[in-house]
Coordinates of N, CA, C and O in Angstrom, one line a residue:
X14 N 0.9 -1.2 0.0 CA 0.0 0.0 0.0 C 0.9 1.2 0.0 O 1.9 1.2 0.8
X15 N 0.6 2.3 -0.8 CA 1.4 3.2 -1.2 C 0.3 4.7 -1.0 O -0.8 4.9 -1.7
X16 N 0.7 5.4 -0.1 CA 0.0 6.7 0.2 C 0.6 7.8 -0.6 O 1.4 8.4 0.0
X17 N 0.3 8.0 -1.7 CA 0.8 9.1 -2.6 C 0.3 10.7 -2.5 O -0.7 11.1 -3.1
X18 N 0.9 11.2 -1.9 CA 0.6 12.9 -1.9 C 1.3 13.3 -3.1 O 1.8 14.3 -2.5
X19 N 1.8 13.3 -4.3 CA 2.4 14.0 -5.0 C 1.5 15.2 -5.3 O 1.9 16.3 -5.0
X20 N 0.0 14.9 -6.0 CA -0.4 15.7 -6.7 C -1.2 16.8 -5.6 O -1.9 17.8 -5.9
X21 N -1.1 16.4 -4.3 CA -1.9 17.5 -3.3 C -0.7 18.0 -2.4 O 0.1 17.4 -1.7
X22 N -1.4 19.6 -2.8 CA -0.3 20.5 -1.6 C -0.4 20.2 -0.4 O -1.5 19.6 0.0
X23 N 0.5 20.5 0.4 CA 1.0 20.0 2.0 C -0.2 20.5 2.7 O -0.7 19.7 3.4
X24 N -0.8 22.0 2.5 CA -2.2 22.6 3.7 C -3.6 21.6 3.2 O -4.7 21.6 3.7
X25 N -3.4 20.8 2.2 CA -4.3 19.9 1.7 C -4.8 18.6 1.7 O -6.0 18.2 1.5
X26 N -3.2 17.9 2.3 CA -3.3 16.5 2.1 C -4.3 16.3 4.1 O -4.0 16.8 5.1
X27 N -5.4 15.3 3.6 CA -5.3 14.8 5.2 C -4.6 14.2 6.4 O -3.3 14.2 6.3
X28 N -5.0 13.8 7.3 CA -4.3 13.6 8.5 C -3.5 12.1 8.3 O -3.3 11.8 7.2
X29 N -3.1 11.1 9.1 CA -2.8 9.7 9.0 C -3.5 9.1 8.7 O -3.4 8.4 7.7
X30 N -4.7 9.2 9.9 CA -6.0 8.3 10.2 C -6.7 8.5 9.0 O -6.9 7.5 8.3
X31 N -7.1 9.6 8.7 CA -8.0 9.5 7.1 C -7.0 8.6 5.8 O -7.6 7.8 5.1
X32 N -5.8 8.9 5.7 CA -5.3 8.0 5.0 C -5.2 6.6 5.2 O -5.3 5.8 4.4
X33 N -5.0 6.4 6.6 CA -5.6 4.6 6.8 C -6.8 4.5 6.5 O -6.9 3.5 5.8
X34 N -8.1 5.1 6.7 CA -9.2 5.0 6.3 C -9.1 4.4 4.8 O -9.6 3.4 4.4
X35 N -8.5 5.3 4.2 CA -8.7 5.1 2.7 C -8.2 3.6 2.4 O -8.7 2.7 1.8
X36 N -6.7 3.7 3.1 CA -6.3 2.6 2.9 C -6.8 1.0 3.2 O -6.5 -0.2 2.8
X37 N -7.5 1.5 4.0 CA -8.3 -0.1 4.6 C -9.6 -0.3 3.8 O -10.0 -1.5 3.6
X38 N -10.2 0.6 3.4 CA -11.4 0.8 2.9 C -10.9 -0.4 1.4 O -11.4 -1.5 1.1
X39 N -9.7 0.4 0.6 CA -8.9 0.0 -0.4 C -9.1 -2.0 -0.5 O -9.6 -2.9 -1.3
X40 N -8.3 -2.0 0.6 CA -7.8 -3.3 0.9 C -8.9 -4.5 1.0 O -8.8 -5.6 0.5
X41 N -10.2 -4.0 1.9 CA -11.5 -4.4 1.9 C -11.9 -4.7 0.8 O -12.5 -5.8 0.7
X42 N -11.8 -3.9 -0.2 CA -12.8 -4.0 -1.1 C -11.8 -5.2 -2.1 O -12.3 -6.2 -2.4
X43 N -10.4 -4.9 -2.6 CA -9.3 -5.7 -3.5 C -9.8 -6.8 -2.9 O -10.6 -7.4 -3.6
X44 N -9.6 -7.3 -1.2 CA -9.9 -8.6 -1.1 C -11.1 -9.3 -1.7 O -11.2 -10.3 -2.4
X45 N -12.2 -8.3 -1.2 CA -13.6 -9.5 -1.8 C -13.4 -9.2 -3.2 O -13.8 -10.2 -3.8
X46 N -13.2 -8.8 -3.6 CA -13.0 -8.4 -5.5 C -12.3 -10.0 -5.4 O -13.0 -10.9 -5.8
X47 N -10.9 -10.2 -4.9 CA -10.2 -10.9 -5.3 C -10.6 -12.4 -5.1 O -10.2 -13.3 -5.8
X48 N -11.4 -12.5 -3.8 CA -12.1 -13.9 -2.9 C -13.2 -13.7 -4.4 O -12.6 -14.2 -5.3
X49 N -14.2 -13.2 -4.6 CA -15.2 -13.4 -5.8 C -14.8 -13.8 -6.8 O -15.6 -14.4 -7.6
X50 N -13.3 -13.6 -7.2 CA -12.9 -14.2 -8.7 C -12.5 -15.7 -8.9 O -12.6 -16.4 -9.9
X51 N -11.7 -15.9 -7.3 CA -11.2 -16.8 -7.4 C -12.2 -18.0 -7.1 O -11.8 -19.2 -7.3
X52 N -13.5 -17.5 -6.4 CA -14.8 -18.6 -5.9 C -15.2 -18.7 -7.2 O -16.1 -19.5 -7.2
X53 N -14.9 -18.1 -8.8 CA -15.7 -18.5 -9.7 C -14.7 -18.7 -10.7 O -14.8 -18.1 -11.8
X54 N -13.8 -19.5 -10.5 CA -13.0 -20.0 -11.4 C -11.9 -18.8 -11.8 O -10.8 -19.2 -12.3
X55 N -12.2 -17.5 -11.6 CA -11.4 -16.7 -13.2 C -9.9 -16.6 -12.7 O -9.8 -16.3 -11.5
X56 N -8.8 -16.9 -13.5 CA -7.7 -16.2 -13.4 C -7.6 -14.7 -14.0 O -8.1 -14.3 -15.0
X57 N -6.7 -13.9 -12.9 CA -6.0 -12.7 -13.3 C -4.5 -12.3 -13.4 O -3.7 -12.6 -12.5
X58 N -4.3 -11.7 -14.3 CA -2.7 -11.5 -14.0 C -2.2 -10.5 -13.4 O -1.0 -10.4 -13.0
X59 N -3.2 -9.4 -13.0 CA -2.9 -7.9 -12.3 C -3.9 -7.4 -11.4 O -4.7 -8.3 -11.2
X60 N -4.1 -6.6 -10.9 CA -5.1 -5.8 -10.1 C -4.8 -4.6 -9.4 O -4.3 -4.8 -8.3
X61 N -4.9 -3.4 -9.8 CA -4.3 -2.2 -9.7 C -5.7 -1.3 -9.0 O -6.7 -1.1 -9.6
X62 N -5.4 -1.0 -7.6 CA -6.9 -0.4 -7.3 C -6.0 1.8 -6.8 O -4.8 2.3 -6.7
X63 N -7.4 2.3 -6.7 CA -6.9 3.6 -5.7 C -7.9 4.2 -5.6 O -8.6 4.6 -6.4
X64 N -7.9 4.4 -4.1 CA -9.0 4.8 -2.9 C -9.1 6.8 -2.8 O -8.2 7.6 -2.4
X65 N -10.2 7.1 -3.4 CA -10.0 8.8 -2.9 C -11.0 9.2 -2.4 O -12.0 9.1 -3.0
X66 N -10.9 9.9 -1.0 CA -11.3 10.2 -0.2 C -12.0 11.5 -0.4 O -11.2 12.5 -0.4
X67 N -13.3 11.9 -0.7 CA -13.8 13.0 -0.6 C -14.2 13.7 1.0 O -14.6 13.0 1.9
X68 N -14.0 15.0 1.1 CA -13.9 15.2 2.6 C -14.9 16.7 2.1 O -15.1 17.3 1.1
X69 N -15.3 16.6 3.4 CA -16.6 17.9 4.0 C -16.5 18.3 5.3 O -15.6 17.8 6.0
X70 N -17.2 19.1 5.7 CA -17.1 19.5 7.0 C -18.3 19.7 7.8 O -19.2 20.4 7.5
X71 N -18.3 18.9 9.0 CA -19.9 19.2 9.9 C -20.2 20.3 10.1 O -19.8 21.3 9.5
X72 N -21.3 20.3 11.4 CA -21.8 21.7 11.2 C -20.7 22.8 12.4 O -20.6 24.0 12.7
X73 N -20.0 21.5 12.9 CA -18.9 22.4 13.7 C -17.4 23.0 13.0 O -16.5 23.6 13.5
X74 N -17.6 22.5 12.0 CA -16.7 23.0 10.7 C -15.4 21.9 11.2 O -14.2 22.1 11.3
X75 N -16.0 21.0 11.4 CA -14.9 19.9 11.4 C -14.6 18.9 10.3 O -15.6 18.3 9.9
X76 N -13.5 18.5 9.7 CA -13.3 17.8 8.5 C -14.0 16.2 8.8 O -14.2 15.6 9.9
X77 N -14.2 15.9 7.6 CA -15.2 14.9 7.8 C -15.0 14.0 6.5 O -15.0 14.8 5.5
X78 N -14.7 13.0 6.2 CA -14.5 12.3 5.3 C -16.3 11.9 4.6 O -17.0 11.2 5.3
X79 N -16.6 12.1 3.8 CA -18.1 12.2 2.9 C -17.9 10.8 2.0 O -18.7 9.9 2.0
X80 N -17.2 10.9 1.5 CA -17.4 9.3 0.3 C -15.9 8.8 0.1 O -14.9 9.6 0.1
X81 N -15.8 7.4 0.0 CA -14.6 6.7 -0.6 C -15.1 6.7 -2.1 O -16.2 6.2 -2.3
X82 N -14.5 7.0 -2.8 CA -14.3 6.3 -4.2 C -13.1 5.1 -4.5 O -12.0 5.2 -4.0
X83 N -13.2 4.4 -5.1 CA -12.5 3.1 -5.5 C -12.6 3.1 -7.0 O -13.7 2.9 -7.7
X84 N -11.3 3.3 -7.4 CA -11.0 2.9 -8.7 C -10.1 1.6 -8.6 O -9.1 1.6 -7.9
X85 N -10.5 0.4 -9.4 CA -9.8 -0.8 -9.7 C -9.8 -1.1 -11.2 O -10.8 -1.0 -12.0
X86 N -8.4 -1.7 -11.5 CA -8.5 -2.1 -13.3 C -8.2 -3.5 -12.6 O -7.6 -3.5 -11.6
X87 N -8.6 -4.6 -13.2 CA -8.2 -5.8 -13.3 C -7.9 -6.6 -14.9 O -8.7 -6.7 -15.8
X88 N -6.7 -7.0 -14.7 CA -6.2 -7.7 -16.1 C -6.2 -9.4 -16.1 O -5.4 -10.1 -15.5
X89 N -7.3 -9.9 -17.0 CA -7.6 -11.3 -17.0 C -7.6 -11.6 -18.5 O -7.4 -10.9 -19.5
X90 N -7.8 -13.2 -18.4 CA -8.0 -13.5 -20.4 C -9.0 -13.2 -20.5 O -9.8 -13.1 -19.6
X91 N -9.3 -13.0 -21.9 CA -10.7 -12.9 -22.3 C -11.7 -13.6 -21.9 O -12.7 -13.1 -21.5
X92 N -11.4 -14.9 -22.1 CA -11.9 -15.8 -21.6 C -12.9 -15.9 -20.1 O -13.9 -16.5 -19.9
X93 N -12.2 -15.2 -19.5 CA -13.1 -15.1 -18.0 C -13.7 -13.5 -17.7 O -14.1 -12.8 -16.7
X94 N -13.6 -13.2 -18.9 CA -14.8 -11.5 -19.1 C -15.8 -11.7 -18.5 O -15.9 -11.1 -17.4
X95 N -16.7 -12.5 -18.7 CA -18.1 -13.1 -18.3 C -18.3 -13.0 -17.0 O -19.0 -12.3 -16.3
X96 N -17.4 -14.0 -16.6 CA -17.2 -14.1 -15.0 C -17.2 -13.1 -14.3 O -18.2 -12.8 -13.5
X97 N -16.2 -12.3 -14.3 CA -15.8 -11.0 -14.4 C -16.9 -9.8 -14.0 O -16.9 -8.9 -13.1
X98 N -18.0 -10.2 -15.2 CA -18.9 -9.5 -15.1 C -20.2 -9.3 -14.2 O -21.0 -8.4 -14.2
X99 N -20.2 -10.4 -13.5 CA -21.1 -11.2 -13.1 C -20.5 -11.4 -11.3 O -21.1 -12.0 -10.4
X100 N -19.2 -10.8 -11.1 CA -18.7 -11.0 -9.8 C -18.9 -10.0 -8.6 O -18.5 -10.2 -7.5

């Protein structure tokens, strides 16, 4: 797991804890992705995911993490598209 701040300035990036958030959220999700593939036969050769954290503020103007998004690409044969699809 790799916590990349390149593209956000330092007054920007969040705290630890919201980055573990992201990061577990991340890992949660690769695993059942990866337990679903493997309960239905498909092989893969890759699986490249990344977790972004959208953040808001309560009504005490405190930072607040609002939505995970999860982007994942996974690379399989053609062959197991179906599967795939259906997981």
């Amino acid at each position: 797991i790799v916590v990349d701040n390149t593209n956000i300035p330092p007054d920007a990036r969040g705290g630890t804890a919201k980055q573990f958030l992201g990061a577990a959220a991340l890992y949660c999700y690769c695993g059942s992705l990866v337990d679903a593939l493997q309960a239905r036969g498909a092989s893969y050769s890759s699986l490249k995911a990344a977790a972004t954290l959208h953040m808001g503020h309560n009504d005490k103007a405190q930072s607040r993490v609002q939505k995970i998004s999860i982007r994942a690409q996974v690379t399989m044969a053609e062959d197991d598209a179906d599967i795939f699809e259906t997981a």
